[in-house]
Short mmCIF file of C-alpha atoms in Angstrom, two decimals:
data_model
loop_
_atom_site.label_atom_id
_atom_site.label_comp_id
_atom_site.label_asym_id
_atom_site.label_seq_id
_atom_site.Cartn_x
_atom_site.Cartn_y
_atom_site.Cartn_z
CA MET A 1 0.00 0.00 0.00
CA MET A 2 1.47 3.32 -1.02
CA LEU A 3 1.12 6.37 1.19
CA LYS A 4 0.31 9.67 -0.45
CA GLY A 5 2.05 12.77 0.76
CA LYS A 6 3.68 15.92 -0.30
CA THR A 7 6.45 18.19 0.78
CA ALA A 8 5.71 21.89 1.13
CA ALA A 9 8.50 24.30 0.41
CA LYS A 10 8.46 27.75 1.85
CA GLY A 11 10.82 30.40 0.49
CA SER A 12 12.73 32.42 3.02
CA THR A 13 13.63 36.00 2.17
CA MET A 14 16.62 35.87 4.49
CA GLY A 15 19.70 35.09 2.45
CA GLY A 16 17.71 33.47 -0.35
CA CYS A 17 17.58 30.14 1.50
CA ALA A 18 14.67 27.77 1.15
CA LYS A 19 13.16 26.16 4.23
CA LEU A 20 11.80 22.68 3.62
CA THR A 21 8.93 21.47 5.77
CA PRO A 22 8.01 17.78 5.32
CA THR A 23 4.40 16.78 5.94
CA LEU A 24 3.01 13.27 5.54
CA PRO A 25 5.55 10.41 5.52
CA VAL A 26 6.48 8.94 2.16
CA ARG A 27 9.09 6.46 1.00
CA GLY A 28 12.47 7.90 1.94
CA ALA A 29 10.87 10.64 3.98
CA GLY A 30 12.73 9.52 7.11
CA LEU A 31 16.09 10.31 5.52
CA LYS A 32 14.82 13.60 4.12
CA ARG A 33 13.42 14.55 7.53
CA ARG A 34 16.75 13.84 9.23
CA GLN A 35 18.57 15.90 6.60
CA THR A 36 16.14 18.76 7.05
CA VAL A 37 16.59 18.67 10.83
CA VAL A 38 20.37 18.78 10.45
CA VAL A 39 20.22 21.69 8.00
CA GLU A 40 17.72 23.63 10.11
CA SER A 41 19.75 22.99 13.29
CA SER A 42 22.93 24.19 11.60
CA ARG A 43 21.19 27.25 10.20
CA LYS A 44 19.64 28.12 13.58
CA GLU A 45 23.02 27.82 15.32
CA LEU A 46 24.55 30.06 12.66
CA LEU A 47 21.84 32.72 13.01
CA ASP A 48 21.91 32.56 16.81
CA SER A 49 25.67 33.03 16.74
CA ARG A 50 25.18 36.48 15.19
CA LEU A 51 23.96 37.66 18.60
CA TYR A 52 27.48 37.13 19.96
CA ARG A 53 29.07 39.20 17.19
CA ARG A 54 27.25 42.38 18.20
CA THR A 55 29.70 44.87 19.63
CA VAL A 56 29.44 48.42 20.94
CA ALA A 57 32.88 49.68 21.91
CA ASP A 58 33.67 51.63 25.06
CA HIS A 59 36.90 52.57 26.84
CA GLU A 60 37.25 49.14 28.44
CA TYR A 61 36.73 47.45 25.08
CA TRP A 62 39.49 49.45 23.43
CA GLU A 63 41.87 48.81 26.31
CA ASN A 64 41.43 45.07 25.84
CA TYR A 65 41.48 45.32 22.07
CA LEU A 66 44.66 47.35 21.65
CA THR A 67 47.03 44.73 23.05
CA THR A 68 49.71 42.67 21.31
CA ASP A 69 48.63 39.46 23.03
CA ARG A 70 45.46 39.43 20.93
CA TYR A 71 47.22 37.07 18.50
CA PHE A 72 47.65 34.41 21.16
CA LYS A 73 44.17 34.95 22.59
CA ASN A 74 42.58 34.60 19.17
CA MET A 75 44.56 31.44 18.39
CA LEU A 76 43.52 29.87 21.70
CA SER A 77 39.88 30.66 20.97
CA LEU A 78 40.07 29.08 17.50
CA PRO A 79 38.40 25.77 18.55
CA SER A 80 35.38 27.71 19.80
CA SER A 81 35.18 29.97 16.74
CA ARG A 82 31.64 30.10 15.43
CA ILE A 83 32.94 30.92 11.96
CA ILE A 84 34.95 27.69 11.90
CA ARG A 85 32.04 25.70 13.30
CA ALA A 86 29.80 27.11 10.58
CA LEU A 87 32.28 25.79 8.00
CA SER A 88 32.38 22.25 9.40
CA GLY A 89 30.57 20.83 6.36
CA PRO A 90 32.83 22.24 3.61
CA LEU A 91 35.95 21.51 5.67
CA ALA A 92 34.82 17.92 6.22
CA SER A 93 34.44 17.60 2.45
CA VAL A 94 38.02 18.80 1.93
CA ALA A 95 39.30 16.43 4.61
CA LEU A 96 37.44 13.49 3.05
CA THR A 97 38.77 14.31 -0.43
CA SER A 98 42.29 14.58 0.96
CA ALA A 99 41.99 11.27 2.78
CA LEU A 100 40.72 9.51 -0.35
CA VAL A 101 43.58 10.91 -2.43
CA CYS A 102 46.16 9.87 0.15
CA THR A 103 44.68 6.39 0.53
CA TYR A 104 44.47 5.79 -3.22
CA GLU A 105 48.00 7.00 -3.95
CA THR A 106 49.45 5.09 -1.00
CA LEU A 107 47.79 1.83 -2.11
CA ARG A 108 48.87 2.45 -5.68
CA SER A 109 52.51 3.05 -4.68
CA GLN A 110 52.51 -0.16 -2.60
CA GLY A 111 51.14 -2.22 -5.49
CA VAL A 112 47.84 -2.98 -3.79
CA VAL A 113 45.99 -1.22 -6.58
CA PRO A 114 46.52 -2.77 -10.04
CA ALA A 115 49.19 -1.02 -12.09
CA GLU A 116 46.65 -0.25 -14.79
CA PHE A 117 45.00 2.27 -12.46
CA PRO A 118 46.39 5.74 -13.29
CA SER A 119 47.58 8.34 -10.82
CA ILE A 120 45.00 10.97 -9.98
CA LEU A 121 47.53 13.62 -8.96
CA MET A 122 48.10 16.84 -10.85
CA PRO A 123 51.30 16.70 -12.94
CA ASN A 124 52.07 20.26 -11.74
CA ASN A 125 50.51 23.15 -9.84
CA THR A 126 49.73 25.25 -12.89
CA PRO A 127 45.90 24.96 -12.59
CA LEU A 128 45.97 26.25 -9.02
CA GLN A 129 48.46 28.98 -9.88
CA LEU A 130 46.29 30.19 -12.75
CA THR A 131 43.14 30.33 -10.65
CA SER A 132 44.54 31.55 -7.32
CA PHE A 133 44.38 35.21 -8.43
CA ALA A 134 40.70 34.73 -9.32
CA VAL A 135 40.04 33.41 -5.83
CA SER A 136 41.71 36.51 -4.41
CA LEU A 137 39.61 38.83 -6.57
CA LEU A 138 36.37 37.09 -5.64
CA LEU A 139 37.13 37.23 -1.91
CA VAL A 140 38.31 40.84 -1.99
CA PHE A 141 35.19 41.94 -3.85
CA ARG A 142 32.98 39.98 -1.44
CA THR A 143 34.54 41.42 1.72
CA ASN A 144 34.74 44.99 0.38
CA GLN A 145 31.10 45.07 -0.70
CA SER A 146 29.91 43.44 2.52
CA TYR A 147 31.90 45.84 4.67
CA SER A 148 30.48 48.77 2.70
CA ARG A 149 26.97 47.55 3.50
CA TRP A 150 27.92 47.04 7.16
CA TRP A 151 29.43 50.51 7.50
CA GLU A 152 26.53 52.19 5.69
CA ALA A 153 24.10 50.55 8.12
CA ARG A 154 26.11 51.87 11.06
CA LYS A 155 26.15 55.38 9.60
CA ILE A 156 22.38 55.22 9.14
CA TRP A 157 21.85 54.38 12.80
CA GLY A 158 24.28 57.09 13.83
CA THR A 159 22.10 59.54 11.90
CA ILE A 160 18.98 58.14 13.56
CA LEU A 161 20.49 58.70 17.01
CA ASN A 162 21.42 62.28 16.13
CA ARG A 163 18.02 63.02 14.63
CA VAL A 164 16.20 61.67 17.69
CA ARG A 165 18.27 64.02 19.85
CA ASP A 166 17.58 66.86 17.43
CA ILE A 167 13.82 66.43 17.25
CA ASN A 168 13.54 66.19 21.04
CA THR A 169 15.58 69.37 21.41
CA GLN A 170 13.22 71.04 18.95
CA ALA A 171 10.23 69.78 20.94
CA ALA A 172 11.69 71.14 24.17
CA VAL A 173 12.54 74.54 22.67
CA PHE A 174 9.69 75.14 20.22
CA ILE A 175 6.64 73.75 22.04
CA PRO A 176 5.34 76.04 24.82
CA GLU A 177 5.72 74.98 28.44
CA ASP A 178 1.95 74.77 28.91
CA GLU A 179 1.84 72.05 26.23
CA GLN A 180 4.16 69.65 28.00
CA HIS A 181 2.01 66.74 26.85
CA TYR A 182 2.99 67.49 23.25
CA ARG A 183 6.66 67.49 24.19
CA VAL A 184 6.29 64.12 25.86
CA ALA A 185 4.26 62.77 22.93
CA LEU A 186 6.93 63.84 20.45
CA ARG A 187 9.57 62.19 22.63
CA ASN A 188 7.64 58.96 22.97
CA TRP A 189 6.88 58.61 19.26
CA SER A 190 10.47 59.33 18.27
CA LEU A 191 11.55 56.54 20.63
CA SER A 192 8.84 54.32 19.19
CA PHE A 193 10.31 54.95 15.75
CA ALA A 194 13.75 53.73 16.88
CA ARG A 195 12.42 50.63 18.64
CA THR A 196 10.01 49.60 15.89
CA LEU A 197 12.75 50.05 13.30
CA GLU A 198 15.03 47.83 15.39
CA GLN A 199 12.39 45.10 15.43
CA HIS A 200 11.62 45.65 11.75
CA LEU A 201 15.26 44.94 10.87
CA GLN A 202 16.18 42.24 13.39
CA GLY A 203 12.88 40.38 13.67
CA LYS A 204 12.91 37.74 16.38
CA TYR A 205 16.62 38.31 17.04
CA THR A 206 16.06 41.53 19.00
CA GLU A 207 17.31 41.66 22.58
CA ARG A 208 13.75 41.89 23.93
CA PRO A 209 10.24 41.66 22.44
CA LEU A 210 8.97 44.86 20.85
CA LYS A 211 6.01 45.16 23.21
CA GLU A 212 8.29 44.99 26.22
CA ASN A 213 10.40 47.83 24.81
CA LEU A 214 7.44 50.04 23.94
CA GLU A 215 5.70 49.59 27.28
CA LYS A 216 8.44 51.66 28.90
CA PHE A 217 7.20 54.92 27.36
CA LEU A 218 3.90 54.34 25.49
CA SER A 219 0.50 54.24 27.17
CA PRO A 220 -1.69 51.14 26.69
CA LYS A 221 -3.78 53.04 24.12
CA GLU A 222 -0.71 54.17 22.19
CA LEU A 223 0.72 50.67 22.40
CA ASP A 224 -2.41 49.24 20.78
CA VAL A 225 -2.14 51.80 17.98
CA VAL A 226 1.39 50.65 17.18
CA MET A 227 0.93 46.91 17.63
CA ASN A 228 -2.22 46.80 15.47
CA SER A 229 -0.81 48.90 12.65
CA GLN A 230 0.14 47.46 9.27
CA HIS A 231 3.62 49.05 9.34
CA LYS A 232 4.71 49.93 12.86
CA VAL A 233 7.63 52.13 11.82
CA VAL A 234 5.54 54.21 9.41
CA LYS A 235 2.82 54.58 12.05
CA SER A 236 5.35 55.95 14.55
CA ILE A 237 6.70 58.47 12.03
CA SER A 238 3.21 59.61 11.02
CA MET A 239 2.33 60.19 14.69
CA ILE A 240 5.38 62.45 15.03
CA GLY A 241 4.17 64.50 12.08
CA GLU A 242 0.66 64.81 13.49
CA VAL A 243 1.93 65.93 16.91
CA ALA A 244 4.01 68.62 15.20
CA ASN A 245 0.95 69.66 13.18
CA GLN A 246 -1.27 70.16 16.24
CA ALA A 247 1.27 71.74 18.59
CA SER A 248 1.25 75.53 19.04
CA ILE A 249 4.35 76.34 17.04
CA ASN A 250 4.94 78.61 14.08
CA SER A 251 5.35 77.49 10.50
CA ILE A 252 9.14 77.72 10.49
CA GLU A 253 9.44 75.60 13.63
CA ARG A 254 6.97 73.10 12.20
CA MET A 255 8.97 72.92 8.98
CA MET A 256 12.17 72.18 10.94
CA ILE A 257 10.48 69.32 12.78
CA MET A 258 9.07 67.97 9.53
CA GLN A 259 12.57 67.92 8.08
CA ASN A 260 13.46 65.39 10.77
CA VAL A 261 10.29 63.45 9.95
CA GLN A 262 11.41 63.32 6.32
CA CYS A 263 14.85 62.17 7.48
CA PHE A 264 13.23 59.33 9.45
CA TYR A 265 11.48 58.18 6.29
CA ASP A 266 14.77 58.37 4.41
CA MET A 267 16.55 56.30 7.05
CA LEU A 268 13.76 53.70 6.94
CA GLY A 269 14.03 53.48 3.15
CA MET A 270 17.81 53.16 3.26
CA CYS A 271 17.62 50.36 5.84
CA GLU A 272 15.01 48.50 3.81
CA ARG A 273 17.13 48.89 0.68
CA ILE A 274 20.07 47.19 2.39
CA MET A 275 17.85 44.55 3.99
CA ARG A 276 15.93 43.61 0.85
CA THR A 277 18.77 43.77 -1.66
CA PRO A 278 21.46 41.12 -1.10
CA MET A 279 24.51 40.59 -3.25
CA PRO A 280 23.59 39.29 -6.75
CA LEU A 281 22.75 35.62 -6.39
CA PRO A 282 24.82 34.48 -9.44
CA TYR A 283 27.91 36.07 -7.90
CA THR A 284 27.33 34.40 -4.54
CA ARG A 285 26.72 31.02 -6.14
CA HIS A 286 29.75 31.26 -8.42
CA THR A 287 32.00 32.24 -5.51
CA SER A 288 30.78 29.27 -3.47
CA ARG A 289 31.28 26.85 -6.37
CA PHE A 290 34.70 28.29 -7.20
CA LEU A 291 35.92 27.94 -3.62
CA PHE A 292 34.52 24.43 -3.29
CA VAL A 293 36.30 23.22 -6.45
CA PHE A 294 39.53 25.06 -5.61
CA ASN A 295 39.72 23.75 -2.04
CA ASN A 296 38.92 20.17 -3.00
CA ALA A 297 41.59 20.32 -5.71
CA LEU A 298 44.31 21.20 -3.20
CA PRO A 299 45.16 17.62 -2.13
CA PHE A 300 45.68 16.57 -5.76
CA ALA A 301 48.48 19.13 -5.99
CA LEU A 302 49.89 18.94 -2.46
CA TYR A 303 50.21 15.18 -2.01
CA PRO A 304 53.46 14.75 -4.02
CA ALA A 305 55.27 17.21 -1.74
CA PHE A 306 53.58 16.59 1.63
CA GLY A 307 52.14 13.07 1.50
CA TRP A 308 49.61 12.47 4.23
CA GLY A 309 50.42 15.93 5.55
CA CYS A 310 48.30 17.33 2.74
CA ILE A 311 45.19 16.52 4.81
CA PRO A 312 45.76 19.09 7.58
CA LEU A 313 47.39 21.47 5.11
CA SER A 314 44.42 21.38 2.73
CA VAL A 315 41.96 21.76 5.58
CA GLY A 316 43.93 24.68 7.03
CA VAL A 317 44.16 26.56 3.74
CA SER A 318 40.49 25.90 3.06
CA ALA A 319 39.54 27.20 6.51
CA LEU A 320 41.38 30.45 5.83
CA LEU A 321 39.78 30.99 2.42
CA LEU A 322 36.30 29.89 3.42
CA GLY A 323 36.54 31.95 6.62
CA ILE A 324 37.06 35.12 4.60
CA ASP A 325 34.05 34.29 2.46
CA GLU A 326 31.94 33.42 5.52
CA ILE A 327 32.78 36.72 7.21
CA GLY A 328 31.63 38.53 4.08
CA VAL A 329 28.39 36.54 4.04
CA GLN A 330 27.72 37.26 7.72
CA ILE A 331 28.16 41.05 7.49
CA GLU A 332 26.38 41.25 4.15
CA GLU A 333 23.16 41.49 6.19
CA PRO A 334 24.50 44.00 8.76
CA PHE A 335 21.49 44.55 10.99
CA GLY A 336 21.75 41.09 12.52
CA VAL A 337 25.34 41.86 13.52
CA HIS A 338 25.00 45.49 14.64
CA HIS A 339 24.11 45.93 18.31
CA LEU A 340 21.04 48.12 17.87
CA ASP A 341 19.67 47.73 21.40
CA PRO A 342 22.31 49.99 23.04
CA LEU A 343 21.76 52.59 20.32
CA CYS A 344 18.02 52.58 21.01
CA GLY A 345 18.79 52.73 24.73
CA ARG A 346 20.97 55.79 24.15
CA CYS A 347 18.08 57.38 22.24
CA GLU A 348 15.80 56.79 25.23
CA THR A 349 18.29 58.13 27.76
CA ASP A 350 19.09 61.28 25.81
CA ALA A 351 15.51 62.01 24.80
CA ARG A 352 14.26 61.69 28.39
CA ALA A 353 17.07 63.92 29.63
CA ILE A 354 16.41 66.61 27.01
CA ILE A 355 12.71 66.89 27.84
CA ALA A 356 13.17 66.59 31.60
CA ASP A 357 16.01 69.14 31.79
CA GLN A 358 14.33 71.78 29.62
CA PRO A 359 12.60 73.68 32.51
CA ALA A 360 15.90 74.02 34.37
CA VAL A 361 17.71 75.04 31.18
CA ALA A 362 15.06 77.67 30.36
CA SER A 363 15.16 79.00 33.93
CA TYR A 364 18.93 79.34 33.82
CA VAL A 365 18.84 81.26 30.52
CA ARG A 366 16.14 83.61 31.88
CA GLU A 367 18.32 84.39 34.86
CA LEU A 368 21.03 85.57 32.49
CA ARG A 369 18.89 88.55 31.49
CA ASP A 370 18.68 91.76 33.54
CA PRO A 371 15.35 93.54 34.05
CA ALA A 372 15.89 95.53 30.85
CA GLY A 373 15.92 92.30 28.86
CA ARG A 374 19.62 92.43 28.09
CA ILE A 375 22.02 89.58 28.65
CA ALA A 376 23.60 90.09 32.06
CA GLU A 377 27.37 90.36 32.23
CA ARG A 378 28.90 87.30 33.83
CA SER A 379 32.07 87.24 35.81
CA MET A 380 34.86 85.42 34.02
CA PRO A 381 37.73 83.50 35.59
CA ALA A 382 41.01 85.40 35.62
CA GLU A 383 42.71 82.87 33.35
CA ALA A 384 39.97 83.34 30.72
CA LYS A 385 40.43 87.14 30.50
#
């Protein structure tokens, strides 16, 4: 009796990978299911490892980083390297190819294999020499383009942080003191923009759930507005614009705030452009195929000079080349690597401080004026005169 079934394939927009989900059991489905579990487990470990690559530098970080013993520390941490673990499959293929070449050539030299069987070694290293420069070009292009995407993403979030500070300063200065609720609303929705954009880019790999982040400054009613919206980031930006429209400010002040609103839309579009536009798929595929063929060809050229030593040598060279490519692949999608939570936290800290400190700042500036409305002369230290 034959069992009917089907396998549903769902396309994943992350990295162009396809996620296979088996349904009813069919002949050979057990093996396919085990393969799927292994692939999904490896992919999950690889994606989870991106959380540990998020770095925000401070003084302590740079003190530890700028040391000459980093070479020894990094070599000692090599067995636990997540990049190397992610390459376990390709490296195992190179090791297996090397072992087969060594075994075949050893048996052939000892006469175990019939003499009619030809040698499978390369007569010289010319094929590898001719293609090694192409490997270099492919890897350099990959890493340069990936780093450009990574750095552009960081510059975007630096601009977002500055614009959040700017729009909260405008709210504190432009909006009258008797409309404090508008100041607070502008602050809260600018923070909502940063947090919703973080979740929009990192998905389930954010430090905390979006609702937990928004509950710190949005009311339950405002939280429902965001969580039930079709595009949470756009909703937050549109609320900023509406607050600026209803606040008692003049047209020039409103225009300055709306310039920041336009900047928020620009930053959203730039982030989505990076997120939704990976490297051209033919280039990525060709690079992977090129490296696979090149690395598995190494033992055919290295065995005459190194014998069984070509196994660790081939694996080591392959690890170096594949590691460069893997680093490029990992930072190609930069938002999973960038530590956005501290940047959003800095937005919250600075925005709260700007709004809360405004009354004291305004009072201090008023005290600088004499009764005639002129700026009062302040005493200056002797060394400043």
